[in-house]
Amino acid sequence: MTLFHEDWWLQAASDGAVETITVNWGGADVASLSFTRKERPFGIRSLVMPPYTRTLGPVLNLPPSMPAPRCANLRRAVREIMLALPRHDHFTMRLDCEDDAAFAFSLAGCSIGQQFTFRVAADADPARLMQQVDRSTARLIRAARRRLALHEHTDFDRFVDVAYRHYPAERNSHDFQALRRLFAACSQRRQATILCLSDAQGHDVASVLLVWGHGVLYYLVPHRDRERSGGDANALLLWSAMEFALSRGLAFDVDGYHSVGTASFLSSFGFPRRIRHVVTHCSLRGLILKALHGWWENRRTRDLRPDPLCGIQMGNARLPQRIAQEKRPEPRER
């Protein structure tokens, strides 16, 4: 169980729209799963996680048993969860790194994918971790410390101001109402704060909303001022959040990434990589629309830059297209 399984989190994230199904054996609840419904164009019904809920999955209370019977009970519980779900065209759930239900979901007819995050153990030594950081990233951290000051605060509007300087309102897709509810609910339980970096003039140049629970702190929503910050501010903010977590005896979760460039940046810190399994289940109509959506996204993103540290272009541009576009040497005349 994680912070994101807490009922108060789910209620705040979904504004009360969360639903929960329960599996009962002999009068005892042994498993439950929470989700929200989302109506999409063409009448597509989706069952998804609430906003800003990074991982979810079944909450289990299985009877004590040896490993083999427990595995059988887990498969049975997950199968009954899937059968109890409302009619849907698309179901998706991202499991926590420590969740072992992926195998059971695969046997229940779901597809299993993988996403990655970086997680530092609560007992890690920051000095030893710094020795593992890429030298260029370490230089960025040291340079940022000379010109920026770190502050901790709980002013959500101040955080939003930085967010709008990162992406203006017409391009900013964040649901700040949901974030405000979550921040208030976490702050009430002393499980949230905001870290920011300010320059010599007192301007906030980078800011991140941190939440924690069940022994793990999450780097939930970072933002920066595009005009005043740079790569050094991003590096120092991430490193400071990690030190903040370890100083409180919490593991630090970078909370995934959304682009190849971000993944390369995070890899430069040398933090351990962890797998998050992604569970999906689709109807025939859902599969067709998913394939069409994937085709359209590939058309839109084919010109994005590849990973500069990788010899192939991953997802952003198709490798066959790249090969076809390369100029081939002309055959020599005999």
Short mmCIF file of C-alpha atoms in Angstrom, two decimals:
data_model
loop_
_atom_site.label_atom_id
_atom_site.label_comp_id
_atom_site.label_asym_id
_atom_site.label_seq_id
_atom_site.Cartn_x
_atom_site.Cartn_y
_atom_site.Cartn_z
CA MET A 1 0.00 0.00 0.00
CA THR A 2 1.23 3.50 -0.85
CA LEU A 3 0.25 7.11 -0.27
CA PHE A 4 -1.85 6.93 -3.45
CA HIS A 5 -4.01 4.10 -2.04
CA GLU A 6 -5.23 6.24 0.86
CA ASP A 7 -8.94 7.00 0.63
CA TRP A 8 -8.42 10.68 1.49
CA TRP A 9 -5.92 11.00 -1.38
CA LEU A 10 -8.28 9.33 -3.86
CA GLN A 11 -11.21 11.51 -2.73
CA ALA A 12 -9.17 14.71 -3.08
CA ALA A 13 -7.66 13.73 -6.44
CA SER A 14 -11.00 12.75 -7.99
CA ASP A 15 -13.12 15.38 -6.20
CA GLY A 16 -15.22 12.57 -4.73
CA ALA A 17 -15.71 10.68 -8.02
CA VAL A 18 -13.60 7.65 -7.09
CA GLU A 19 -15.25 4.22 -7.11
CA THR A 20 -14.10 1.09 -5.30
CA ILE A 21 -14.97 -2.56 -5.89
CA THR A 22 -14.38 -5.14 -3.17
CA VAL A 23 -13.80 -8.88 -3.21
CA ASN A 24 -15.34 -10.67 -0.24
CA TRP A 25 -14.61 -14.24 0.81
CA GLY A 26 -16.69 -15.75 3.58
CA GLY A 27 -17.72 -12.38 5.00
CA ALA A 28 -14.19 -10.90 4.95
CA ASP A 29 -12.92 -8.32 2.46
CA VAL A 30 -9.74 -9.73 0.93
CA ALA A 31 -9.13 -7.28 -1.94
CA SER A 32 -10.30 -3.94 -3.29
CA LEU A 33 -9.51 -1.74 -6.27
CA SER A 34 -10.26 1.97 -6.75
CA PHE A 35 -10.65 3.81 -10.05
CA THR A 36 -12.45 6.67 -11.75
CA ARG A 37 -14.60 6.57 -14.86
CA LYS A 38 -13.77 8.74 -17.84
CA GLU A 39 -16.08 9.21 -20.80
CA ARG A 40 -14.19 9.79 -24.02
CA PRO A 41 -15.30 10.70 -27.56
CA PHE A 42 -17.35 8.13 -29.51
CA GLY A 43 -18.78 6.77 -26.27
CA ILE A 44 -15.51 5.17 -25.14
CA ARG A 45 -15.66 4.21 -21.47
CA SER A 46 -12.34 4.25 -19.63
CA LEU A 47 -11.48 3.17 -16.09
CA VAL A 48 -8.37 5.03 -14.98
CA MET A 49 -6.46 6.31 -11.97
CA PRO A 50 -7.45 9.71 -10.54
CA PRO A 51 -5.30 12.73 -11.54
CA TYR A 52 -1.80 12.90 -10.00
CA THR A 53 -2.20 9.37 -8.62
CA ARG A 54 1.12 8.00 -9.83
CA THR A 55 0.56 4.37 -8.91
CA LEU A 56 -2.41 2.35 -7.80
CA GLY A 57 -3.47 -1.29 -7.77
CA PRO A 58 -5.35 -3.71 -5.55
CA VAL A 59 -5.29 -3.38 -1.78
CA LEU A 60 -4.90 -6.93 -0.50
CA ASN A 61 -5.83 -8.54 2.79
CA LEU A 62 -5.34 -12.18 1.82
CA PRO A 63 -5.41 -14.93 4.45
CA PRO A 64 -1.94 -15.85 5.79
CA SER A 65 -0.41 -18.69 3.80
CA MET A 66 2.76 -20.10 2.30
CA PRO A 67 4.06 -18.59 -0.99
CA ALA A 68 2.35 -21.07 -3.34
CA PRO A 69 -1.15 -20.80 -1.78
CA ARG A 70 -0.73 -17.01 -1.55
CA CYS A 71 0.04 -16.83 -5.27
CA ALA A 72 -3.09 -18.87 -6.00
CA ASN A 73 -5.18 -16.61 -3.74
CA LEU A 74 -3.73 -13.53 -5.43
CA ARG A 75 -4.64 -14.86 -8.88
CA ARG A 76 -8.16 -15.64 -7.71
CA ALA A 77 -8.63 -12.23 -6.10
CA VAL A 78 -7.39 -10.35 -9.18
CA ARG A 79 -9.54 -12.47 -11.49
CA GLU A 80 -12.62 -11.62 -9.39
CA ILE A 81 -11.67 -7.93 -9.44
CA MET A 82 -11.51 -7.95 -13.24
CA LEU A 83 -14.88 -9.72 -13.48
CA ALA A 84 -16.44 -7.17 -11.12
CA LEU A 85 -15.26 -4.11 -13.06
CA PRO A 86 -17.97 -2.09 -14.84
CA ARG A 87 -18.28 -2.50 -18.59
CA HIS A 88 -15.42 -0.63 -20.22
CA ASP A 89 -13.47 -0.19 -23.43
CA HIS A 90 -10.19 0.67 -21.75
CA PHE A 91 -8.78 -0.04 -18.29
CA THR A 92 -5.33 1.04 -17.15
CA MET A 93 -3.50 0.89 -13.85
CA ARG A 94 0.16 1.61 -13.00
CA LEU A 95 1.43 -0.60 -10.19
CA ASP A 96 3.92 0.46 -7.55
CA CYS A 97 7.48 -0.89 -7.68
CA GLU A 98 6.74 -3.17 -4.71
CA ASP A 99 3.40 -4.46 -6.05
CA ASP A 100 3.55 -8.14 -7.06
CA ALA A 101 0.12 -8.35 -8.72
CA ALA A 102 1.32 -7.94 -12.33
CA PHE A 103 1.58 -11.71 -12.88
CA ALA A 104 -1.97 -12.22 -11.62
CA PHE A 105 -3.30 -9.47 -13.90
CA SER A 106 -1.56 -11.07 -16.89
CA LEU A 107 -3.32 -14.39 -16.18
CA ALA A 108 -6.62 -12.51 -15.90
CA GLY A 109 -6.40 -11.40 -19.54
CA CYS A 110 -4.61 -8.06 -19.14
CA SER A 111 -1.60 -6.76 -21.04
CA ILE A 112 1.44 -5.86 -18.95
CA GLY A 113 3.86 -3.09 -19.91
CA GLN A 114 6.73 -1.45 -18.10
CA GLN A 115 7.60 2.08 -17.11
CA PHE A 116 10.59 3.14 -15.07
CA THR A 117 11.29 5.43 -12.20
CA PHE A 118 14.36 6.15 -10.06
CA ARG A 119 14.21 5.46 -6.34
CA VAL A 120 16.79 6.07 -3.62
CA ALA A 121 16.61 3.99 -0.43
CA ALA A 122 15.88 5.79 2.84
CA ASP A 123 19.20 4.73 4.37
CA ALA A 124 21.35 5.91 1.43
CA ASP A 125 24.37 8.12 2.10
CA PRO A 126 24.21 11.44 0.17
CA ALA A 127 28.01 11.73 0.12
CA ARG A 128 28.33 8.31 -1.49
CA LEU A 129 25.52 9.10 -3.90
CA MET A 130 27.35 12.26 -5.02
CA GLN A 131 30.31 10.09 -6.02
CA GLN A 132 28.02 8.25 -8.45
CA VAL A 133 26.68 11.40 -10.14
CA ASP A 134 27.92 12.20 -13.63
CA ARG A 135 30.69 14.81 -13.45
CA SER A 136 28.87 17.36 -15.61
CA THR A 137 25.73 17.04 -13.48
CA ALA A 138 27.78 17.38 -10.28
CA ARG A 139 29.28 20.60 -11.67
CA LEU A 140 25.79 21.91 -12.38
CA ILE A 141 24.75 21.22 -8.78
CA ARG A 142 27.80 23.01 -7.38
CA ALA A 143 27.32 25.98 -9.73
CA ALA A 144 23.66 26.35 -8.81
CA ARG A 145 24.49 26.33 -5.09
CA ARG A 146 26.72 29.38 -5.61
CA ARG A 147 24.00 31.49 -7.25
CA LEU A 148 20.68 30.14 -5.89
CA ALA A 149 19.17 29.85 -2.42
CA LEU A 150 16.92 26.98 -1.31
CA HIS A 151 13.66 27.72 0.50
CA GLU A 152 10.81 25.63 1.88
CA HIS A 153 7.27 26.99 1.99
CA THR A 154 3.58 26.03 1.80
CA ASP A 155 2.25 28.89 -0.36
CA PHE A 156 0.42 27.09 -3.17
CA ASP A 157 -0.29 30.29 -5.11
CA ARG A 158 3.44 31.06 -5.13
CA PHE A 159 4.03 27.60 -6.64
CA VAL A 160 1.34 28.22 -9.30
CA ASP A 161 3.01 31.49 -10.24
CA VAL A 162 6.22 29.60 -11.11
CA ALA A 163 4.18 27.01 -13.00
CA TYR A 164 2.65 29.66 -15.24
CA ARG A 165 6.12 31.05 -15.95
CA HIS A 166 7.10 27.54 -17.04
CA TYR A 167 4.09 27.11 -19.30
CA PRO A 168 1.62 29.97 -19.85
CA ALA A 169 -2.07 29.38 -19.19
CA GLU A 170 -2.93 28.57 -22.81
CA ARG A 171 -0.28 25.80 -22.88
CA ASN A 172 -0.44 24.63 -19.26
CA SER A 173 -2.39 21.37 -18.96
CA HIS A 174 -2.17 20.99 -15.18
CA ASP A 175 -5.38 20.71 -13.15
CA PHE A 176 -4.49 23.21 -10.45
CA GLN A 177 -7.83 22.72 -8.69
CA ALA A 178 -7.04 19.03 -8.19
CA LEU A 179 -3.48 19.90 -7.13
CA ARG A 180 -4.79 22.45 -4.64
CA ARG A 181 -7.15 19.86 -3.10
CA LEU A 182 -4.33 17.32 -2.86
CA PHE A 183 -1.88 19.80 -1.38
CA ALA A 184 -4.44 20.86 1.23
CA ALA A 185 -5.24 17.25 2.16
CA CYS A 186 -1.55 16.32 2.43
CA SER A 187 -0.65 19.50 4.34
CA GLN A 188 -3.42 18.80 6.84
CA ARG A 189 -1.63 15.51 7.58
CA ARG A 190 1.86 17.12 7.40
CA GLN A 191 2.72 15.09 4.32
CA ALA A 192 3.50 17.82 1.78
CA THR A 193 5.72 20.81 1.24
CA ILE A 194 7.12 22.98 -1.56
CA LEU A 195 10.82 23.46 -2.22
CA CYS A 196 11.95 26.41 -4.34
CA LEU A 197 15.16 28.00 -5.52
CA SER A 198 15.46 31.79 -5.68
CA ASP A 199 18.09 34.02 -7.28
CA ALA A 200 19.93 37.01 -5.82
CA GLN A 201 16.99 39.30 -6.64
CA GLY A 202 14.59 37.08 -4.68
CA HIS A 203 12.79 35.66 -7.71
CA ASP A 204 11.70 32.02 -7.59
CA VAL A 205 13.38 30.29 -10.54
CA ALA A 206 12.37 26.67 -9.85
CA SER A 207 9.87 24.97 -7.58
CA VAL A 208 8.61 21.47 -6.83
CA LEU A 209 5.63 20.10 -4.92
CA LEU A 210 6.65 17.17 -2.70
CA VAL A 211 4.30 14.64 -1.09
CA TRP A 212 5.09 11.62 1.04
CA GLY A 213 3.55 8.69 2.85
CA HIS A 214 4.23 5.06 3.77
CA GLY A 215 7.94 5.72 3.85
CA VAL A 216 8.37 7.22 0.35
CA LEU A 217 8.64 10.86 -0.79
CA TYR A 218 7.57 11.66 -4.38
CA TYR A 219 8.94 14.43 -6.60
CA LEU A 220 5.38 15.11 -7.71
CA VAL A 221 5.18 18.30 -9.81
CA PRO A 222 8.29 20.37 -10.65
CA HIS A 223 8.23 23.71 -12.49
CA ARG A 224 10.75 26.40 -13.39
CA ASP A 225 10.95 29.92 -14.72
CA ARG A 226 12.20 29.46 -18.29
CA GLU A 227 13.82 32.90 -18.43
CA ARG A 228 15.69 32.81 -15.11
CA SER A 229 16.51 29.13 -14.57
CA GLY A 230 18.74 26.67 -16.36
CA GLY A 231 19.87 23.10 -16.22
CA ASP A 232 21.76 23.82 -13.03
CA ALA A 233 18.55 24.86 -11.23
CA ASN A 234 16.82 21.63 -12.24
CA ALA A 235 19.78 19.57 -11.04
CA LEU A 236 20.04 21.35 -7.68
CA LEU A 237 16.28 21.19 -7.05
CA LEU A 238 16.19 17.44 -7.64
CA TRP A 239 19.26 16.85 -5.49
CA SER A 240 17.85 19.04 -2.70
CA ALA A 241 14.57 17.11 -2.74
CA MET A 242 16.53 13.87 -2.40
CA GLU A 243 18.46 15.26 0.59
CA PHE A 244 15.17 16.49 2.09
CA ALA A 245 13.73 12.96 1.86
CA LEU A 246 16.77 11.21 3.32
CA SER A 247 16.99 13.69 6.20
CA ARG A 248 13.50 12.57 7.23
CA GLY A 249 14.17 8.87 6.88
CA LEU A 250 12.15 8.57 3.66
CA ALA A 251 12.95 6.86 0.38
CA PHE A 252 13.06 9.26 -2.57
CA ASP A 253 11.11 8.51 -5.75
CA VAL A 254 11.83 10.70 -8.78
CA ASP A 255 8.33 9.76 -9.98
CA GLY A 256 9.08 8.68 -13.53
CA TYR A 257 9.66 10.72 -16.66
CA HIS A 258 7.81 11.66 -19.85
CA SER A 259 10.54 12.08 -22.46
CA VAL A 260 13.83 10.59 -23.57
CA GLY A 261 15.63 13.83 -22.72
CA THR A 262 14.31 13.80 -19.14
CA ALA A 263 15.25 10.13 -18.77
CA SER A 264 18.82 10.92 -19.88
CA PHE A 265 19.00 13.80 -17.41
CA LEU A 266 17.74 11.66 -14.52
CA SER A 267 20.10 8.83 -15.44
CA SER A 268 23.04 11.17 -14.93
CA PHE A 269 22.38 11.14 -11.16
CA GLY A 270 23.12 7.42 -10.94
CA PHE A 271 20.00 6.69 -8.87
CA PRO A 272 18.77 3.06 -8.92
CA ARG A 273 16.14 2.33 -11.56
CA ARG A 274 12.90 0.63 -10.55
CA ILE A 275 10.16 -0.91 -12.69
CA ARG A 276 6.50 0.08 -12.54
CA HIS A 277 4.25 -2.42 -14.29
CA VAL A 278 1.42 -0.95 -16.33
CA VAL A 279 -1.76 -3.04 -16.54
CA THR A 280 -4.15 -2.50 -19.46
CA HIS A 281 -7.30 -4.24 -20.61
CA CYS A 282 -9.22 -3.23 -23.75
CA SER A 283 -12.36 -4.22 -25.57
CA LEU A 284 -12.22 -4.74 -29.34
CA ARG A 285 -13.38 -1.17 -29.89
CA GLY A 286 -10.81 0.04 -27.38
CA LEU A 287 -8.03 -1.87 -29.17
CA ILE A 288 -8.94 -0.34 -32.53
CA LEU A 289 -9.02 3.19 -31.17
CA LYS A 290 -5.80 2.60 -29.25
CA ALA A 291 -4.08 1.51 -32.46
CA LEU A 292 -5.41 4.58 -34.30
CA HIS A 293 -4.26 6.86 -31.48
CA GLY A 294 -0.79 5.30 -31.55
CA TRP A 295 -0.58 5.80 -35.32
CA TRP A 296 -1.59 9.45 -34.98
CA GLU A 297 0.88 10.10 -32.14
CA ASN A 298 3.70 8.60 -34.22
CA ARG A 299 2.84 11.00 -37.05
CA ARG A 300 2.91 13.96 -34.65
CA THR A 301 6.18 13.06 -32.91
CA ARG A 302 8.29 11.70 -35.72
CA ASP A 303 10.38 14.88 -35.86
CA LEU A 304 11.22 15.04 -32.14
CA ARG A 305 14.87 14.67 -31.30
CA PRO A 306 16.27 11.27 -30.35
CA ASP A 307 18.19 10.38 -27.24
CA PRO A 308 21.64 11.95 -27.85
CA LEU A 309 23.28 9.13 -25.87
CA CYS A 310 21.64 6.36 -27.89
CA GLY A 311 22.40 5.10 -31.37
CA ILE A 312 18.78 4.47 -32.24
CA GLN A 313 15.77 6.77 -32.15
CA MET A 314 13.34 5.54 -29.51
CA GLY A 315 9.66 6.11 -30.21
CA ASN A 316 10.18 9.74 -31.15
CA ALA A 317 11.19 8.91 -34.69
CA ARG A 318 10.90 5.63 -36.51
CA LEU A 319 14.13 3.78 -37.09
CA PRO A 320 13.08 2.49 -40.55
CA GLN A 321 12.38 6.06 -41.67
CA ARG A 322 15.77 7.18 -40.41
CA ILE A 323 17.52 4.40 -42.30
CA ALA A 324 15.57 5.14 -45.46
CA GLN A 325 16.45 8.83 -45.30
CA GLU A 326 20.15 8.26 -44.88
CA LYS A 327 22.06 8.86 -48.06
CA ARG A 328 23.49 5.61 -49.34
CA PRO A 329 26.91 5.61 -51.05
CA GLU A 330 26.83 5.53 -54.79
CA PRO A 331 28.18 2.31 -56.33
CA ARG A 332 31.62 2.67 -57.81
CA GLU A 333 31.97 2.51 -61.53
CA ARG A 334 34.07 -0.32 -62.81
#
